[in-house]
Coordinates of C-alpha atoms in Angstrom, one line a residue:
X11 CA 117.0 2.0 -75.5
X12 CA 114.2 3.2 -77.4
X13 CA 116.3 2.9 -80.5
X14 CA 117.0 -0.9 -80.1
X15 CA 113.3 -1.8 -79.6
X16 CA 112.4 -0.2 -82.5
X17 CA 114.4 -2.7 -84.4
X18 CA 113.1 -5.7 -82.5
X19 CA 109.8 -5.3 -82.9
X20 CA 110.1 -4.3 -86.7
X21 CA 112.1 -7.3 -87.8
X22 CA 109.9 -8.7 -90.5
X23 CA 108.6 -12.1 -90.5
X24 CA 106.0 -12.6 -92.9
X25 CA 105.2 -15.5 -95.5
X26 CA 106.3 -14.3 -99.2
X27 CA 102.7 -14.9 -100.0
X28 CA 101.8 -12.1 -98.2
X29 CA 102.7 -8.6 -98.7
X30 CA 106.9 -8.6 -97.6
X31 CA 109.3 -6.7 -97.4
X32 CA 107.1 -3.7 -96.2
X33 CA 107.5 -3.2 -92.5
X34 CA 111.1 -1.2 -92.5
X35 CA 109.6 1.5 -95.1
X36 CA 106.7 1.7 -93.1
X37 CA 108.2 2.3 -90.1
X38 CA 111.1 4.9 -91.5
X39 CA 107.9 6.8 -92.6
X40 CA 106.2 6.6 -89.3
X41 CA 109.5 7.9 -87.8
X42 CA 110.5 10.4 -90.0
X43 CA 106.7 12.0 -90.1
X44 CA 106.5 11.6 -86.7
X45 CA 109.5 13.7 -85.9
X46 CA 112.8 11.2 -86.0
X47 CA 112.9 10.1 -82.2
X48 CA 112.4 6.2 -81.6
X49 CA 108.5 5.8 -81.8
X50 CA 108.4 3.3 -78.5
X51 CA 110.4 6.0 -76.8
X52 CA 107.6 8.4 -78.1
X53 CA 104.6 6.4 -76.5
X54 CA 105.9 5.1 -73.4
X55 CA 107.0 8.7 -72.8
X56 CA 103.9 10.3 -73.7
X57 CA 102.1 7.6 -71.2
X58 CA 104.3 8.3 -68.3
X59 CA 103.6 12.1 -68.7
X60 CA 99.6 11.9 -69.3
X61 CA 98.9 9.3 -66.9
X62 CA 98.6 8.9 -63.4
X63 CA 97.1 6.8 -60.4
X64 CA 93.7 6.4 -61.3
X65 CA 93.5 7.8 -64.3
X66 CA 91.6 5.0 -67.1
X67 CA 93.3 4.9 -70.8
X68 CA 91.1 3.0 -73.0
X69 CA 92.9 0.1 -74.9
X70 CA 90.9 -0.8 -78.3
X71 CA 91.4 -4.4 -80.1
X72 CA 89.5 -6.7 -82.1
X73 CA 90.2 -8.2 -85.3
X74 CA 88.9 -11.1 -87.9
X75 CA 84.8 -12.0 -88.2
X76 CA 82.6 -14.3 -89.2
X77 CA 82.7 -17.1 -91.0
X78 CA 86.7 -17.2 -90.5
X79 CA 87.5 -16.0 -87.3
X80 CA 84.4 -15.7 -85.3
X81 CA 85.6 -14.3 -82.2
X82 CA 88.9 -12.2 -84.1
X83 CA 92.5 -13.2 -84.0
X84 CA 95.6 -14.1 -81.6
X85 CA 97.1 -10.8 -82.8
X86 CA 95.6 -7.9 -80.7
X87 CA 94.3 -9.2 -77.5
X88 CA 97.8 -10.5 -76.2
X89 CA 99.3 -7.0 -77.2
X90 CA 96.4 -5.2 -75.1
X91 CA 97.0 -6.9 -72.3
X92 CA 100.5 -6.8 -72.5
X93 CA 100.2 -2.9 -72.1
X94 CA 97.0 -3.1 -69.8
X95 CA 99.7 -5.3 -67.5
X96 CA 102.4 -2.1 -68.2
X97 CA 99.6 0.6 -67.5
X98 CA 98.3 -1.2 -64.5
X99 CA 101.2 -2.5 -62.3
X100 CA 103.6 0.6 -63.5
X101 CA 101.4 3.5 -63.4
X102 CA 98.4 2.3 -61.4
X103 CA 96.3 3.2 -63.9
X104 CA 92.9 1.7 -65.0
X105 CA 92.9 -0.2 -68.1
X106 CA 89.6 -0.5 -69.7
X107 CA 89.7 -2.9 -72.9
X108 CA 87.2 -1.9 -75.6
X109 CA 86.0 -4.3 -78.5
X110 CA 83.1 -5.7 -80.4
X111 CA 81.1 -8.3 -78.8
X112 CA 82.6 -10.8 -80.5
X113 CA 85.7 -10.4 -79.6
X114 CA 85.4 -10.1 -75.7
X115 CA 86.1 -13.8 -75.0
X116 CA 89.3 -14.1 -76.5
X117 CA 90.3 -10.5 -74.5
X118 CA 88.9 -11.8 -71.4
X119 CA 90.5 -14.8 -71.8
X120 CA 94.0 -13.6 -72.3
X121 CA 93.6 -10.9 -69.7
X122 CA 92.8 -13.6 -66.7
X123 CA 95.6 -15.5 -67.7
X124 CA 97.6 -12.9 -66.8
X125 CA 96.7 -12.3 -63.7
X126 CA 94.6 -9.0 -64.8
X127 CA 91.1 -10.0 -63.8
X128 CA 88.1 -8.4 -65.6
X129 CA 85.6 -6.4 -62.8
X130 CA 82.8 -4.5 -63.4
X131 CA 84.0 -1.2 -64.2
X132 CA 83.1 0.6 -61.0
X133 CA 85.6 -1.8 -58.9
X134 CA 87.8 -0.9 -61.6
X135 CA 88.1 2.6 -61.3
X136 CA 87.0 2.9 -57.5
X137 CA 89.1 0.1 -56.2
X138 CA 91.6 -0.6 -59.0
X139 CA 90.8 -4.0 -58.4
X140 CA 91.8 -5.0 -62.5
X141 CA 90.5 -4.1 -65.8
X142 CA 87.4 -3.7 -67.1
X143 CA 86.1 -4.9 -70.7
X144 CA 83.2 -2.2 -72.7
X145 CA 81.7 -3.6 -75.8
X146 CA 80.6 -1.8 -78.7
X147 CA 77.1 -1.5 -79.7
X148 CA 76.7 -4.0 -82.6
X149 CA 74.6 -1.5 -84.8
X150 CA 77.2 1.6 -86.8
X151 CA 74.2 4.2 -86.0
X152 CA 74.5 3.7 -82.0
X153 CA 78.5 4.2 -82.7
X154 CA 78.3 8.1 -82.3
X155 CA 76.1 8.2 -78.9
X156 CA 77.8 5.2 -77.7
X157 CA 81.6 7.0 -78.0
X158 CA 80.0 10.2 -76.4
X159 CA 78.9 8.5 -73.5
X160 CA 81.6 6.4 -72.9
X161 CA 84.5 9.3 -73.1
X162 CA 82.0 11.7 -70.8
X163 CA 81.7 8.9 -68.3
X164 CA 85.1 6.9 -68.3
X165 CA 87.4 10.8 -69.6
X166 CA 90.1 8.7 -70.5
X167 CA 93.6 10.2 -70.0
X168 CA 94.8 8.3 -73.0
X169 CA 93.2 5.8 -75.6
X170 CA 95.3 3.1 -77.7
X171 CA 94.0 1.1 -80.6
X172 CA 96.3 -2.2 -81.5
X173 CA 95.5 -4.4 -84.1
X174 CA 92.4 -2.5 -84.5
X175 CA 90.6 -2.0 -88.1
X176 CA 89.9 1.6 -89.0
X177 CA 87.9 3.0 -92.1
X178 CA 89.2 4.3 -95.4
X179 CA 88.3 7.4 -96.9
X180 CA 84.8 6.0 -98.1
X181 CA 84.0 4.7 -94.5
X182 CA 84.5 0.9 -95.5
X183 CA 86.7 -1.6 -92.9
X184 CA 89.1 -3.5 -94.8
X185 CA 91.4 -6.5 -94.1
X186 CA 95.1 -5.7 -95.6
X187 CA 94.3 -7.8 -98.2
X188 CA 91.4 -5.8 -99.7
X189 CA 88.6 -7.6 -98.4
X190 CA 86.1 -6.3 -96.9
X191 CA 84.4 -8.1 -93.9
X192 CA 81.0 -8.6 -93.5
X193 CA 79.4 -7.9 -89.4
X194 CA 82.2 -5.4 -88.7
X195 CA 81.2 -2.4 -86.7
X196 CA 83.4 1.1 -87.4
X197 CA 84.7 2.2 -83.8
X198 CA 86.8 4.6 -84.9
X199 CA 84.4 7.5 -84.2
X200 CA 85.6 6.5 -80.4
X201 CA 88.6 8.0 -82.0
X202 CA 88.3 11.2 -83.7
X203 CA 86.2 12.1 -80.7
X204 CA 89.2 11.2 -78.2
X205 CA 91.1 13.9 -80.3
X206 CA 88.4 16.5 -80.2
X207 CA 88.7 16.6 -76.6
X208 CA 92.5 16.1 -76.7
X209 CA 93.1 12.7 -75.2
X210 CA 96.1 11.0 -76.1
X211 CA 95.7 8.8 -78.4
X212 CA 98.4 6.0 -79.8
X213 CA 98.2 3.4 -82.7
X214 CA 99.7 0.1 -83.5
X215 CA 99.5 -1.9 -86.6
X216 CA 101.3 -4.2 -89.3
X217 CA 99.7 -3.2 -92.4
X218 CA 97.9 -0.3 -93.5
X219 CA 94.3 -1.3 -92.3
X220 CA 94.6 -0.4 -88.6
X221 CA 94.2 2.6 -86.8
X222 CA 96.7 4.9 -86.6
X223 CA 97.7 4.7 -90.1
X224 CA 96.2 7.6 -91.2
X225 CA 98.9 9.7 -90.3
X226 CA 100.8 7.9 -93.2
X227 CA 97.4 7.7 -95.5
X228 CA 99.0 9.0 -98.4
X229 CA 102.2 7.2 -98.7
X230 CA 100.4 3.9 -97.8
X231 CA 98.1 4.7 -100.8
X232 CA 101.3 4.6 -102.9
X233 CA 103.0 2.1 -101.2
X234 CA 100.7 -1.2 -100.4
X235 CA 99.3 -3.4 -103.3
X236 CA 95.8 -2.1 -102.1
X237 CA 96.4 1.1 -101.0
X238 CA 94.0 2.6 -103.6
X239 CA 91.6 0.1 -104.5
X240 CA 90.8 -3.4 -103.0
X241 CA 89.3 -6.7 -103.6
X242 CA 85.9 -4.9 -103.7
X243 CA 83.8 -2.6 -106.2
X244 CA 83.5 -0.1 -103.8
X245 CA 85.4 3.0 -103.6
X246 CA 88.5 3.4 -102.2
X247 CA 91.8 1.2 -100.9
X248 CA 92.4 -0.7 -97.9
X249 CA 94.1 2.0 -95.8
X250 CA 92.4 3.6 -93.1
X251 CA 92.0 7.1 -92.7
X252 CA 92.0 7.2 -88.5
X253 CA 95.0 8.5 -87.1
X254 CA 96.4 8.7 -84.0
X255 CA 98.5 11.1 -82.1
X256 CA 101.7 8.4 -82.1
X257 CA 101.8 5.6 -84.9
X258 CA 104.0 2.9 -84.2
X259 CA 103.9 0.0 -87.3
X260 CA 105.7 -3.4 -85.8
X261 CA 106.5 -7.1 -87.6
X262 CA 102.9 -7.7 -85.9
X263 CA 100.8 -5.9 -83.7
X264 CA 101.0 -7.5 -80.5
X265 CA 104.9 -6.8 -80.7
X266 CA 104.4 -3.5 -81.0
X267 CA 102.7 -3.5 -77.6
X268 CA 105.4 -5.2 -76.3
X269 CA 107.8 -2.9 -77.2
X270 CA 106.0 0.2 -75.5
X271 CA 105.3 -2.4 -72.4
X272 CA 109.6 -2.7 -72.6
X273 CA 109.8 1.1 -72.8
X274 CA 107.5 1.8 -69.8
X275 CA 109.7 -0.6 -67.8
X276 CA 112.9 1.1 -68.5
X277 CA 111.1 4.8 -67.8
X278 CA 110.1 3.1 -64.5
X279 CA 113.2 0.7 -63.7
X280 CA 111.0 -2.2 -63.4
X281 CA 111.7 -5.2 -65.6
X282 CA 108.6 -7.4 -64.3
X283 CA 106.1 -4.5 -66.6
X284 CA 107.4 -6.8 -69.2
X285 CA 105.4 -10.7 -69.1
X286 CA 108.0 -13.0 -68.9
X287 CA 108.5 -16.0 -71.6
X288 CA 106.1 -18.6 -70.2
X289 CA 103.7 -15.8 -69.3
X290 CA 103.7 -14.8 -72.8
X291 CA 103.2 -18.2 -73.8
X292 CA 99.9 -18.9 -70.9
X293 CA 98.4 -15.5 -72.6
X294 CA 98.3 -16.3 -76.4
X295 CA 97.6 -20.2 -75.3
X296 CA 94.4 -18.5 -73.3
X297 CA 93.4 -16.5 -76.6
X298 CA 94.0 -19.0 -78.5
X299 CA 91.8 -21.3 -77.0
X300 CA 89.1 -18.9 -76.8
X301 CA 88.5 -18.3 -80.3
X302 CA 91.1 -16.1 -80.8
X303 CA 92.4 -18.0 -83.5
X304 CA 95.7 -17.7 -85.9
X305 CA 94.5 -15.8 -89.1
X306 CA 96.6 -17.8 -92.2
X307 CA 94.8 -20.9 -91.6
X308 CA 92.0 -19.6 -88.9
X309 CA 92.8 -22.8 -86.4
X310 CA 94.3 -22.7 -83.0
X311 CA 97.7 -23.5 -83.6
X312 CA 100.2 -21.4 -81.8
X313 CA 100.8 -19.4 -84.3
X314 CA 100.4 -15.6 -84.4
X315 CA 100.0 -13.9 -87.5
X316 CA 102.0 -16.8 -89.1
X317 CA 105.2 -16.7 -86.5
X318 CA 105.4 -19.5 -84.5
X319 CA 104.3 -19.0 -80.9
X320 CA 107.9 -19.3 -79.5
X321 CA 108.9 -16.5 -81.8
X322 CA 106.5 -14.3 -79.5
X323 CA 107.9 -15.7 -76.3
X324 CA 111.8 -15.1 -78.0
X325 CA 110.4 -11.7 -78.1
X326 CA 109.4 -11.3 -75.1
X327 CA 112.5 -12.4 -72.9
X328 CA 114.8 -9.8 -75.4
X329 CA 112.7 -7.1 -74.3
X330 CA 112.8 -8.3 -70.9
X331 CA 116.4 -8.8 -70.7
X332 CA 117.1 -5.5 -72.6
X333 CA 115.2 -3.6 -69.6
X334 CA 117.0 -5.6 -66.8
X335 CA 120.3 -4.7 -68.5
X336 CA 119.4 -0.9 -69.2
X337 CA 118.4 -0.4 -65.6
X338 CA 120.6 -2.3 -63.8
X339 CA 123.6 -0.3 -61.7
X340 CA 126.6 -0.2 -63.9
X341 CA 128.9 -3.1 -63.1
X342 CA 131.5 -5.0 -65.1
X343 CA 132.0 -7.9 -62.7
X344 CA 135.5 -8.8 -61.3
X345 CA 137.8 -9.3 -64.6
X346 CA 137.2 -6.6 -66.2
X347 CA 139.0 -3.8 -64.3
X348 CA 137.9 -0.4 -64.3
X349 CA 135.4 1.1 -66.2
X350 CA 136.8 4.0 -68.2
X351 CA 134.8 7.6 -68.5
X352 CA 133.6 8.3 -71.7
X353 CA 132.3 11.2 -73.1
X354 CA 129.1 10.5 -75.5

């Protein structure tokens, strides 16, 4: 199972003007360094073992500033609520979104719409009564206290970063395409503590810049057009340095997350941890329409990091299908006669 959405969510779709023909390399990397097994398999598996009822994983998004994208992107908040909805409904966990302030409204938004209503943390946690949304403080030097206090109150079974920018090895946040944004704050302390105390930790991304890359740092550095120096005169390429315990590079991020929500569904035999098309379609529409706007062109088509929106909701029902299929009792219908015992 793992195997085949692995391939789904790596099928690259990506404008020639941008950097192609990269995500099949990238993910044979991530695969091979990270031991061979399918990497959704990998996460989903690791979730299922380290959390439990009650227990609170962190899920870490935000992507895209001012002037462009003031609020961040359609790529990252879908993909955190789609495992948030996984997490939630299939392990009764306690999803706790974390972002800049800027890019609350477009996680909020997305998460309402489907049906995962942000609480105060305390009916959260106490009640499980929906997720709950932390933001950052916007100043780097309240980063280090902030990410202490927040792992010693919330001790967060697991922590996963999608479509979340990390630091290269000068400290500096990057877009993939070697700019460097203006108004960003650095998070990924929140990270390299996580590990300190051994919390799981998971990262998706499409393109060098996001946590969880690091793991790869050094063949990125070789491999993407600015993997050693950028658009910038400062030091250092676009590829971040945070890593993650599990690294899983999709076509775009919020696939990615998909494909782990389509992983925990078959671990759990439940097809519904998987939103449905024209849920898929109400939760980008929702981000969307709170800022959370389509990077090429920074409007609010329904477009997510240049694929249509109904390329997202295609993607969706696969997954979907693929875990009603894979769990479903073995039956061949009427005209087919008897199955035949095979030995695999």
């Amino acid at each position: 199972m793992g195997e085949y959405v692995d391939r789904l969510i790596t099928v690259e779709m990506r404008n020639r003007g941008m950097n192609h023909n990269i995500i099949a390399p990238i993910y044979d990397e991530a695969r091979r360094e990270g031991g061979g097994r399918p990497i959704t398999a990998r996460a989903a598996e690791a979730l299922v073992e380290n959390v439990g009822e009650g227990d609170v994983v962190l899920i870490v998004t935000g992507a895209g500033y001012m002037p462009e994208v003031p609020h961040g992107e359609s790529d990252g908040p879908p993909g955190a609520v789609s495992i948030a909805r996984a997490l939630y409904w299939g392990l009764k966990a306690v999803p706790v979104y974390v972002s800049e302030i800027c890019h609350a409204p477009p996680i909020k938004a997305s998460s309402e719409a489907a049906g995962l209503m942000i609480r105060d943390y305390e009916l959260a946690k106490d009640r499980r009564m929906g997720a709950a949304l932390i933001t950052a403080p916007e100043g780097q030097s309240e980063i280090d206290a902030w990410a202490d206090d927040l792992l010693s109150k919330m001790k967060p079974k697991a922590i996963i970063a999608i479509e979340r920018l990390g630091p290269n090895e000068s400290g500096i946040v990057h877009y993939s395409t070697g700019v460097a944004p203006k108004n960003c704050v650095n998070v990924a302390p929140l990270f390299d503590k996580a590990a300190q105390q051994g919390v799981l930790s998971i990262g998706i991304g499409d393109n060098g810049n996001e946590i969880g890359f690091g793991r790869i740092h050094s063949f990125m550095q070789d491999f993407h057009p600015y993997g050693r120096e950028t658009q910038t005169s400062k030091p250092g390429g676009a590829i971040t340095v945070t890593a993650t315990d599990i690294f899983l590079p999709a076509s775009i991020s919020n696939w990615g997350a998909y494909g782990i929500a389509a992983m925990l569904g078959f671990l759990l035999k439940d097809k519904e941890l998987v939103q449905d098309s024209e849920l898929e379609k109400r939760i980008i529409r929702a981000c969307l329409d709170a800022g959370g706007w389509e990077m090429r062109y920074c409007t609010s088509r329904f477009i997510v990091d240049g694929a249509e929106g109904e390329s997202s909701m295609a993607i969706v029902q696969l997954l979907r299908d693929m875990v009603r299929l894979n769990i479903a009792a073995p039956d061949r219908g009427l005209s087919h006669g008897k199955m035949k015992e095979v030995q695999r």
